[in-house]
Amino acid sequence: MGEWSGWSWRTWEAEAAQDTRPAWSDRQWQDHAGGQNDAWGGDGGARASEPAVMSSRPKAKAKQAPKAKAKPKAKADNRNARDRRDFERWNSDHRRMMVAEHEAERSAAALQELQFELWSLEITTDLLQTDMENLQTELKQEQEKLREEQGRNSRLLNDVDKAMRQKLDLEQKICEVRSQKDELSGKLKQCEKRLESAQLDTAALKRQGNAAEFDLKRKTEENTAIRADHSKYKAKTDKVIEELTAEKAKKDKVIQDLTAEK
């Protein structure tokens, strides 16, 4: 049974991923344990019938066979079933943790994408603000020329009107960009809240996973010790059965010899 001593929760996880057979229920584990006990006690039933057969031969009295002790098989099987349930619970928590980490990564990616859009809008706003300031400077220059050169032709007035319209258009664009910036800032805050919540969920699931891993390791060590004790007891029982079988064969030979003499 030494091959179980090097197993860890990763080994259990790999074995569970490769094993495509359906898991046994508690009832199946109990039935299996009962079948093993019946198999080991089969020779005992044959020995129980020996005194009735040999009683008709007074010259060949049989020695009373020692009673077989009950075998603690069901307890070990219950521990195996409990270990499997604990592993399945840990595996479920582990999958939930992986999903939470995946959601956190997606939220972080969305947050970064919104941050890039916000930076782009801020750059556009700065450029538009610079253009507006340049146009305001040009407008002031034109107004100064208008004050200095009265009576200038209508073309200069049209240029001033055009600059004013451009200023209004730029101001409207700036308002729109600022509105978009505020909207993106709200979305950014929502993403930050979701990211913080996902990080808290991930931390909680990691703590649960560590506790489950420690408990699984402890129960695996207990199960290994129980299996070792069971192997020793089974070897001892097999030896006793072998000795009793040899004794039965000798008695059968004595009966055959007596029958032949008769």
PDB file of C-alpha atoms in Angstrom:
ATOM      1  CA  MET A   1       0.000   0.000   0.000  1.00  0.00           C
ATOM      2  CA  GLY A   2       3.003   2.329  -0.147  1.00  0.00           C
ATOM      3  CA  GLU A   3       1.892   3.588  -3.553  1.00  0.00           C
ATOM      4  CA  TRP A   4      -0.764   5.799  -1.888  1.00  0.00           C
ATOM      5  CA  SER A   5       1.738   7.705   0.274  1.00  0.00           C
ATOM      6  CA  GLY A   6       2.935  10.023  -2.529  1.00  0.00           C
ATOM      7  CA  TRP A   7      -0.542  11.147  -3.619  1.00  0.00           C
ATOM      8  CA  SER A   8      -1.547  14.813  -3.271  1.00  0.00           C
ATOM      9  CA  TRP A   9      -4.653  16.849  -4.181  1.00  0.00           C
ATOM     10  CA  ARG A  10      -3.160  17.444  -7.676  1.00  0.00           C
ATOM     11  CA  THR A  11      -2.846  13.671  -8.188  1.00  0.00           C
ATOM     12  CA  TRP A  12      -6.478  13.212  -7.123  1.00  0.00           C
ATOM     13  CA  GLU A  13      -7.530  16.001  -9.510  1.00  0.00           C
ATOM     14  CA  ALA A  14      -5.634  14.441 -12.444  1.00  0.00           C
ATOM     15  CA  GLU A  15      -7.078  10.999 -11.710  1.00  0.00           C
ATOM     16  CA  ALA A  16     -10.616  12.412 -11.482  1.00  0.00           C
ATOM     17  CA  ALA A  17     -10.187  14.264 -14.811  1.00  0.00           C
ATOM     18  CA  GLN A  18      -9.014  11.093 -16.602  1.00  0.00           C
ATOM     19  CA  ASP A  19     -11.559   8.744 -14.977  1.00  0.00           C
ATOM     20  CA  THR A  20     -14.689   8.753 -17.186  1.00  0.00           C
ATOM     21  CA  ARG A  21     -16.489   6.052 -15.185  1.00  0.00           C
ATOM     22  CA  PRO A  22     -19.606   7.156 -13.202  1.00  0.00           C
ATOM     23  CA  ALA A  23     -18.971   7.744  -9.507  1.00  0.00           C
ATOM     24  CA  TRP A  24     -20.283   5.135  -7.029  1.00  0.00           C
ATOM     25  CA  SER A  25     -23.085   6.115  -4.680  1.00  0.00           C
ATOM     26  CA  ASP A  26     -23.000   5.396  -0.938  1.00  0.00           C
ATOM     27  CA  ARG A  27     -25.344   2.432  -1.481  1.00  0.00           C
ATOM     28  CA  GLN A  28     -22.995   0.940  -4.113  1.00  0.00           C
ATOM     29  CA  TRP A  29     -19.982   1.321  -1.808  1.00  0.00           C
ATOM     30  CA  GLN A  30     -21.891  -0.454   1.008  1.00  0.00           C
ATOM     31  CA  ASP A  31     -23.019  -3.281  -1.303  1.00  0.00           C
ATOM     32  CA  HIS A  32     -19.439  -3.690  -2.507  1.00  0.00           C
ATOM     33  CA  ALA A  33     -18.189  -3.864   1.090  1.00  0.00           C
ATOM     34  CA  GLY A  34     -20.831  -6.486   1.942  1.00  0.00           C
ATOM     35  CA  GLY A  35     -19.789  -8.590  -1.064  1.00  0.00           C
ATOM     36  CA  GLN A  36     -16.147  -8.518   0.015  1.00  0.00           C
ATOM     37  CA  ASN A  37     -17.063  -9.630   3.533  1.00  0.00           C
ATOM     38  CA  ASP A  38     -19.164 -12.505   2.143  1.00  0.00           C
ATOM     39  CA  ALA A  39     -16.263 -13.575  -0.098  1.00  0.00           C
ATOM     40  CA  TRP A  40     -13.851 -13.673   2.821  1.00  0.00           C
ATOM     41  CA  GLY A  41     -16.360 -15.550   5.011  1.00  0.00           C
ATOM     42  CA  GLY A  42     -17.129 -18.232   2.367  1.00  0.00           C
ATOM     43  CA  ASP A  43     -14.633 -20.729   3.704  1.00  0.00           C
ATOM     44  CA  GLY A  44     -15.937 -20.133   7.208  1.00  0.00           C
ATOM     45  CA  GLY A  45     -19.382 -21.383   6.107  1.00  0.00           C
ATOM     46  CA  ALA A  46     -17.828 -24.568   4.737  1.00  0.00           C
ATOM     47  CA  ARG A  47     -15.979 -25.106   7.987  1.00  0.00           C
ATOM     48  CA  ALA A  48     -19.195 -24.626   9.958  1.00  0.00           C
ATOM     49  CA  SER A  49     -20.685 -27.634   8.152  1.00  0.00           C
ATOM     50  CA  GLU A  50     -17.725 -29.924   8.943  1.00  0.00           C
ATOM     51  CA  PRO A  51     -18.820 -31.061  12.442  1.00  0.00           C
ATOM     52  CA  ALA A  52     -22.191 -32.326  11.118  1.00  0.00           C
ATOM     53  CA  VAL A  53     -20.477 -34.465   8.473  1.00  0.00           C
ATOM     54  CA  MET A  54     -17.740 -35.794  10.736  1.00  0.00           C
ATOM     55  CA  SER A  55     -20.038 -36.603  13.678  1.00  0.00           C
ATOM     56  CA  SER A  56     -20.989 -39.889  12.016  1.00  0.00           C
ATOM     57  CA  ARG A  57     -17.346 -41.030  12.289  1.00  0.00           C
ATOM     58  CA  PRO A  58     -16.503 -41.364  16.002  1.00  0.00           C
ATOM     59  CA  LYS A  59     -12.883 -42.333  15.299  1.00  0.00           C
ATOM     60  CA  ALA A  60     -12.121 -39.036  13.517  1.00  0.00           C
ATOM     61  CA  LYS A  61     -13.160 -36.246  15.833  1.00  0.00           C
ATOM     62  CA  ALA A  62     -12.647 -32.765  14.447  1.00  0.00           C
ATOM     63  CA  LYS A  63     -11.108 -30.015  16.480  1.00  0.00           C
ATOM     64  CA  GLN A  64     -13.274 -26.978  16.991  1.00  0.00           C
ATOM     65  CA  ALA A  65     -12.305 -24.305  14.487  1.00  0.00           C
ATOM     66  CA  PRO A  66     -11.621 -20.816  15.877  1.00  0.00           C
ATOM     67  CA  LYS A  67     -14.303 -18.277  15.142  1.00  0.00           C
ATOM     68  CA  ALA A  68     -13.383 -15.673  12.548  1.00  0.00           C
ATOM     69  CA  LYS A  69     -13.400 -12.125  13.791  1.00  0.00           C
ATOM     70  CA  ALA A  70     -15.500  -9.464  12.100  1.00  0.00           C
ATOM     71  CA  LYS A  71     -13.591  -7.485   9.520  1.00  0.00           C
ATOM     72  CA  PRO A  72     -13.763  -3.653   9.691  1.00  0.00           C
ATOM     73  CA  LYS A  73     -14.233  -3.292   5.929  1.00  0.00           C
ATOM     74  CA  ALA A  74     -17.339  -1.068   5.921  1.00  0.00           C
ATOM     75  CA  LYS A  75     -15.605   1.593   8.011  1.00  0.00           C
ATOM     76  CA  ALA A  76     -12.719   1.900   5.539  1.00  0.00           C
ATOM     77  CA  ASP A  77     -15.162   2.013   2.608  1.00  0.00           C
ATOM     78  CA  ASN A  78     -17.146   4.770   4.336  1.00  0.00           C
ATOM     79  CA  ARG A  79     -13.939   6.737   4.716  1.00  0.00           C
ATOM     80  CA  ASN A  80     -13.183   6.230   1.001  1.00  0.00           C
ATOM     81  CA  ALA A  81     -16.641   7.513   0.053  1.00  0.00           C
ATOM     82  CA  ARG A  82     -16.252  10.509   2.368  1.00  0.00           C
ATOM     83  CA  ASP A  83     -12.820  11.285   0.873  1.00  0.00           C
ATOM     84  CA  ARG A  84     -14.314  11.181  -2.635  1.00  0.00           C
ATOM     85  CA  ARG A  85     -17.136  13.538  -1.596  1.00  0.00           C
ATOM     86  CA  ASP A  86     -14.621  15.909   0.004  1.00  0.00           C
ATOM     87  CA  PHE A  87     -12.548  15.870  -3.185  1.00  0.00           C
ATOM     88  CA  GLU A  88     -15.622  16.550  -5.351  1.00  0.00           C
ATOM     89  CA  ARG A  89     -16.540  19.480  -3.072  1.00  0.00           C
ATOM     90  CA  TRP A  90     -12.998  20.852  -3.312  1.00  0.00           C
ATOM     91  CA  ASN A  91     -13.019  20.362  -7.102  1.00  0.00           C
ATOM     92  CA  SER A  92     -16.299  22.335  -7.356  1.00  0.00           C
ATOM     93  CA  ASP A  93     -14.832  25.178  -5.250  1.00  0.00           C
ATOM     94  CA  HIS A  94     -11.722  25.135  -7.437  1.00  0.00           C
ATOM     95  CA  ARG A  95     -13.815  25.468 -10.620  1.00  0.00           C
ATOM     96  CA  ARG A  96     -15.737  28.378  -9.054  1.00  0.00           C
ATOM     97  CA  MET A  97     -12.440  30.043  -8.189  1.00  0.00           C
ATOM     98  CA  MET A  98     -11.202  29.659 -11.794  1.00  0.00           C
ATOM     99  CA  VAL A  99     -14.472  31.192 -13.105  1.00  0.00           C
ATOM    100  CA  ALA A 100     -14.124  34.136 -10.697  1.00  0.00           C
ATOM    101  CA  GLU A 101     -10.517  34.697 -11.822  1.00  0.00           C
ATOM    102  CA  HIS A 102     -11.630  34.569 -15.453  1.00  0.00           C
ATOM    103  CA  GLU A 103     -14.356  37.167 -14.767  1.00  0.00           C
ATOM    104  CA  ALA A 104     -11.811  39.352 -12.985  1.00  0.00           C
ATOM    105  CA  GLU A 105      -9.471  39.168 -16.005  1.00  0.00           C
ATOM    106  CA  ARG A 106     -12.339  40.080 -18.342  1.00  0.00           C
ATOM    107  CA  SER A 107     -13.312  43.021 -16.127  1.00  0.00           C
ATOM    108  CA  ALA A 108      -9.692  44.188 -16.036  1.00  0.00           C
ATOM    109  CA  ALA A 109      -9.471  43.979 -19.849  1.00  0.00           C
ATOM    110  CA  ALA A 110     -12.727  45.941 -20.233  1.00  0.00           C
ATOM    111  CA  LEU A 111     -11.444  48.497 -17.727  1.00  0.00           C
ATOM    112  CA  GLN A 112      -8.210  48.921 -19.685  1.00  0.00           C
ATOM    113  CA  GLU A 113     -10.154  49.314 -22.936  1.00  0.00           C
ATOM    114  CA  LEU A 114     -12.356  52.024 -21.433  1.00  0.00           C
ATOM    115  CA  GLN A 115      -9.240  53.709 -20.035  1.00  0.00           C
ATOM    116  CA  PHE A 116      -7.725  53.817 -23.545  1.00  0.00           C
ATOM    117  CA  GLU A 117     -10.953  55.342 -24.931  1.00  0.00           C
ATOM    118  CA  LEU A 118     -10.964  57.901 -22.136  1.00  0.00           C
ATOM    119  CA  TRP A 119      -7.363  58.852 -22.861  1.00  0.00           C
ATOM    120  CA  SER A 120      -8.184  59.214 -26.565  1.00  0.00           C
ATOM    121  CA  LEU A 121     -11.120  61.492 -25.772  1.00  0.00           C
ATOM    122  CA  GLU A 122      -8.975  63.535 -23.410  1.00  0.00           C
ATOM    123  CA  ILE A 123      -6.354  63.975 -26.145  1.00  0.00           C
ATOM    124  CA  THR A 124      -9.088  64.966 -28.611  1.00  0.00           C
ATOM    125  CA  THR A 125     -10.479  67.430 -26.052  1.00  0.00           C
ATOM    126  CA  ASP A 126      -7.039  68.978 -25.571  1.00  0.00           C
ATOM    127  CA  LEU A 127      -6.589  69.327 -29.335  1.00  0.00           C
ATOM    128  CA  LEU A 128     -10.031  70.886 -29.722  1.00  0.00           C
ATOM    129  CA  GLN A 129      -9.334  73.199 -26.789  1.00  0.00           C
ATOM    130  CA  THR A 130      -6.068  74.255 -28.438  1.00  0.00           C
ATOM    131  CA  ASP A 131      -7.874  74.856 -31.730  1.00  0.00           C
ATOM    132  CA  MET A 132     -10.508  76.913 -29.928  1.00  0.00           C
ATOM    133  CA  GLU A 133      -7.839  78.982 -28.195  1.00  0.00           C
ATOM    134  CA  ASN A 134      -6.090  79.525 -31.533  1.00  0.00           C
ATOM    135  CA  LEU A 135      -9.363  80.606 -33.127  1.00  0.00           C
ATOM    136  CA  GLN A 136     -10.082  82.907 -30.202  1.00  0.00           C
ATOM    137  CA  THR A 137      -6.665  84.451 -30.705  1.00  0.00           C
ATOM    138  CA  GLU A 138      -7.367  84.895 -34.406  1.00  0.00           C
ATOM    139  CA  LEU A 139     -10.748  86.410 -33.554  1.00  0.00           C
ATOM    140  CA  LYS A 140      -9.130  88.907 -31.205  1.00  0.00           C
ATOM    141  CA  GLN A 141      -6.604  89.811 -33.872  1.00  0.00           C
ATOM    142  CA  GLU A 142      -9.352  90.349 -36.399  1.00  0.00           C
ATOM    143  CA  GLN A 143     -11.330  92.431 -33.932  1.00  0.00           C
ATOM    144  CA  GLU A 144      -8.269  94.555 -33.212  1.00  0.00           C
ATOM    145  CA  LYS A 145      -7.719  95.054 -36.933  1.00  0.00           C
ATOM    146  CA  LEU A 146     -11.401  95.930 -37.273  1.00  0.00           C
ATOM    147  CA  ARG A 147     -11.071  98.566 -34.566  1.00  0.00           C
ATOM    148  CA  GLU A 148      -7.819  99.847 -36.016  1.00  0.00           C
ATOM    149  CA  GLU A 149      -9.034  99.830 -39.640  1.00  0.00           C
ATOM    150  CA  GLN A 150     -12.569 101.091 -39.699  1.00  0.00           C
ATOM    151  CA  GLY A 151     -14.366 100.880 -42.934  1.00  0.00           C
ATOM    152  CA  ARG A 152     -12.669  97.664 -43.943  1.00  0.00           C
ATOM    153  CA  ASN A 153     -14.612  95.711 -46.537  1.00  0.00           C
ATOM    154  CA  SER A 154     -17.265  93.128 -45.767  1.00  0.00           C
ATOM    155  CA  ARG A 155     -14.869  90.283 -46.519  1.00  0.00           C
ATOM    156  CA  LEU A 156     -13.175  90.795 -43.170  1.00  0.00           C
ATOM    157  CA  LEU A 157     -16.577  90.844 -41.469  1.00  0.00           C
ATOM    158  CA  ASN A 158     -17.448  87.590 -43.178  1.00  0.00           C
ATOM    159  CA  ASP A 159     -14.189  86.126 -41.922  1.00  0.00           C
ATOM    160  CA  VAL A 160     -15.110  87.206 -38.408  1.00  0.00           C
ATOM    161  CA  ASP A 161     -18.549  85.633 -38.756  1.00  0.00           C
ATOM    162  CA  LYS A 162     -16.964  82.467 -40.058  1.00  0.00           C
ATOM    163  CA  ALA A 163     -14.568  82.369 -37.111  1.00  0.00           C
ATOM    164  CA  MET A 164     -17.499  82.851 -34.735  1.00  0.00           C
ATOM    165  CA  ARG A 165     -19.405  79.985 -36.305  1.00  0.00           C
ATOM    166  CA  GLN A 166     -16.325  77.805 -36.039  1.00  0.00           C
ATOM    167  CA  LYS A 167     -15.996  78.783 -32.401  1.00  0.00           C
ATOM    168  CA  LEU A 168     -19.608  77.807 -31.720  1.00  0.00           C
ATOM    169  CA  ASP A 169     -19.116  74.513 -33.534  1.00  0.00           C
ATOM    170  CA  LEU A 170     -15.990  73.796 -31.535  1.00  0.00           C
ATOM    171  CA  GLU A 171     -17.719  74.694 -28.273  1.00  0.00           C
ATOM    172  CA  GLN A 172     -20.572  72.347 -29.162  1.00  0.00           C
ATOM    173  CA  LYS A 173     -18.088  69.581 -29.959  1.00  0.00           C
ATOM    174  CA  ILE A 174     -16.302  70.206 -26.666  1.00  0.00           C
ATOM    175  CA  CYS A 175     -19.608  69.896 -24.802  1.00  0.00           C
ATOM    176  CA  GLU A 176     -20.328  66.617 -26.582  1.00  0.00           C
ATOM    177  CA  VAL A 177     -16.848  65.293 -25.812  1.00  0.00           C
ATOM    178  CA  ARG A 178     -17.189  66.305 -22.168  1.00  0.00           C
ATOM    179  CA  SER A 179     -20.561  64.534 -21.996  1.00  0.00           C
ATOM    180  CA  GLN A 180     -18.994  61.388 -23.455  1.00  0.00           C
ATOM    181  CA  LYS A 181     -16.126  61.726 -21.003  1.00  0.00           C
ATOM    182  CA  ASP A 182     -18.555  61.903 -18.059  1.00  0.00           C
ATOM    183  CA  GLU A 183     -20.426  58.845 -19.367  1.00  0.00           C
ATOM    184  CA  LEU A 184     -17.201  56.874 -19.739  1.00  0.00           C
ATOM    185  CA  SER A 185     -16.111  57.951 -16.266  1.00  0.00           C
ATOM    186  CA  GLY A 186     -19.338  56.482 -14.867  1.00  0.00           C
ATOM    187  CA  LYS A 187     -18.752  53.227 -16.736  1.00  0.00           C
ATOM    188  CA  LEU A 188     -15.166  53.209 -15.489  1.00  0.00           C
ATOM    189  CA  LYS A 189     -16.340  53.478 -11.878  1.00  0.00           C
ATOM    190  CA  GLN A 190     -18.814  50.626 -12.409  1.00  0.00           C
ATOM    191  CA  CYS A 191     -16.057  48.439 -13.857  1.00  0.00           C
ATOM    192  CA  GLU A 192     -13.812  49.284 -10.906  1.00  0.00           C
ATOM    193  CA  LYS A 193     -16.572  48.213  -8.493  1.00  0.00           C
ATOM    194  CA  ARG A 194     -17.121  44.948 -10.383  1.00  0.00           C
ATOM    195  CA  LEU A 195     -13.371  44.310 -10.436  1.00  0.00           C
ATOM    196  CA  GLU A 196     -13.117  44.902  -6.688  1.00  0.00           C
ATOM    197  CA  SER A 197     -16.057  42.540  -6.055  1.00  0.00           C
ATOM    198  CA  ALA A 198     -14.494  39.863  -8.291  1.00  0.00           C
ATOM    199  CA  GLN A 199     -11.172  40.203  -6.462  1.00  0.00           C
ATOM    200  CA  LEU A 200     -12.915  39.748  -3.094  1.00  0.00           C
ATOM    201  CA  ASP A 201     -14.756  36.660  -4.397  1.00  0.00           C
ATOM    202  CA  THR A 202     -11.485  35.252  -5.739  1.00  0.00           C
ATOM    203  CA  ALA A 203      -9.724  35.753  -2.409  1.00  0.00           C
ATOM    204  CA  ALA A 204     -12.577  34.053  -0.522  1.00  0.00           C
ATOM    205  CA  LEU A 205     -12.598  31.081  -2.890  1.00  0.00           C
ATOM    206  CA  LYS A 206      -8.809  30.727  -2.610  1.00  0.00           C
ATOM    207  CA  ARG A 207      -9.114  30.572   1.183  1.00  0.00           C
ATOM    208  CA  GLN A 208     -11.809  27.899   0.893  1.00  0.00           C
ATOM    209  CA  GLY A 209      -9.655  25.965  -1.598  1.00  0.00           C
ATOM    210  CA  ASN A 210      -6.638  26.017   0.748  1.00  0.00           C
ATOM    211  CA  ALA A 211      -8.742  24.743   3.667  1.00  0.00           C
ATOM    212  CA  ALA A 212     -10.233  21.977   1.523  1.00  0.00           C
ATOM    213  CA  GLU A 213      -6.763  20.976   0.293  1.00  0.00           C
ATOM    214  CA  PHE A 214      -5.443  20.696   3.861  1.00  0.00           C
ATOM    215  CA  ASP A 215      -8.464  18.624   4.960  1.00  0.00           C
ATOM    216  CA  LEU A 216      -8.145  16.351   1.912  1.00  0.00           C
ATOM    217  CA  LYS A 217      -4.448  15.777   2.607  1.00  0.00           C
ATOM    218  CA  ARG A 218      -5.158  14.882   6.245  1.00  0.00           C
ATOM    219  CA  LYS A 219      -7.947  12.466   5.331  1.00  0.00           C
ATOM    220  CA  THR A 220      -5.796  10.903   2.607  1.00  0.00           C
ATOM    221  CA  GLU A 221      -3.077  10.184   5.176  1.00  0.00           C
ATOM    222  CA  GLU A 222      -5.677   8.632   7.507  1.00  0.00           C
ATOM    223  CA  ASN A 223      -7.011   6.516   4.656  1.00  0.00           C
ATOM    224  CA  THR A 224      -3.472   5.329   3.810  1.00  0.00           C
ATOM    225  CA  ALA A 225      -2.925   4.212   7.406  1.00  0.00           C
ATOM    226  CA  ILE A 226      -6.269   2.381   7.448  1.00  0.00           C
ATOM    227  CA  ARG A 227      -5.422   0.628   4.193  1.00  0.00           C
ATOM    228  CA  ALA A 228      -2.061  -0.482   5.589  1.00  0.00           C
ATOM    229  CA  ASP A 229      -3.731  -1.926   8.719  1.00  0.00           C
ATOM    230  CA  HIS A 230      -6.327  -3.627   6.560  1.00  0.00           C
ATOM    231  CA  SER A 231      -3.626  -5.237   4.382  1.00  0.00           C
ATOM    232  CA  LYS A 232      -1.832  -6.610   7.426  1.00  0.00           C
ATOM    233  CA  TYR A 233      -5.074  -8.008   8.862  1.00  0.00           C
ATOM    234  CA  LYS A 234      -6.048  -9.539   5.509  1.00  0.00           C
ATOM    235  CA  ALA A 235      -2.629 -11.235   5.168  1.00  0.00           C
ATOM    236  CA  LYS A 236      -3.003 -12.672   8.668  1.00  0.00           C
ATOM    237  CA  THR A 237      -6.545 -13.864   7.884  1.00  0.00           C
ATOM    238  CA  ASP A 238      -5.441 -15.436   4.610  1.00  0.00           C
ATOM    239  CA  LYS A 239      -2.726 -17.345   6.470  1.00  0.00           C
ATOM    240  CA  VAL A 240      -5.255 -18.664   9.007  1.00  0.00           C
ATOM    241  CA  ILE A 241      -7.612 -19.704   6.193  1.00  0.00           C
ATOM    242  CA  GLU A 242      -4.746 -21.476   4.435  1.00  0.00           C
ATOM    243  CA  GLU A 243      -3.852 -23.398   7.614  1.00  0.00           C
ATOM    244  CA  LEU A 244      -7.494 -24.366   8.195  1.00  0.00           C
ATOM    245  CA  THR A 245      -7.834 -25.465   4.573  1.00  0.00           C
ATOM    246  CA  ALA A 246      -4.767 -27.705   4.935  1.00  0.00           C
ATOM    247  CA  GLU A 247      -6.186 -29.159   8.151  1.00  0.00           C
ATOM    248  CA  LYS A 248      -9.508 -29.801   6.417  1.00  0.00           C
ATOM    249  CA  ALA A 249      -7.701 -31.592   3.576  1.00  0.00           C
ATOM    250  CA  LYS A 250      -5.968 -33.856   6.123  1.00  0.00           C
ATOM    251  CA  LYS A 251      -9.293 -34.649   7.773  1.00  0.00           C
ATOM    252  CA  ASP A 252     -10.909 -35.383   4.424  1.00  0.00           C
ATOM    253  CA  LYS A 253      -8.070 -37.813   3.695  1.00  0.00           C
ATOM    254  CA  VAL A 254      -8.602 -39.523   7.048  1.00  0.00           C
ATOM    255  CA  ILE A 255     -12.318 -39.878   6.242  1.00  0.00           C
ATOM    256  CA  GLN A 256     -11.506 -41.331   2.848  1.00  0.00           C
ATOM    257  CA  ASP A 257      -9.071 -43.822   4.417  1.00  0.00           C
ATOM    258  CA  LEU A 258     -11.666 -44.875   6.982  1.00  0.00           C
ATOM    259  CA  THR A 259     -14.276 -45.254   4.279  1.00  0.00           C
ATOM    260  CA  ALA A 260     -11.897 -47.386   2.219  1.00  0.00           C
ATOM    261  CA  GLU A 261     -11.179 -49.659   5.226  1.00  0.00           C
ATOM    262  CA  LYS A 262     -14.860 -50.108   5.817  1.00  0.00           C
TER     263      LYS A 262
END
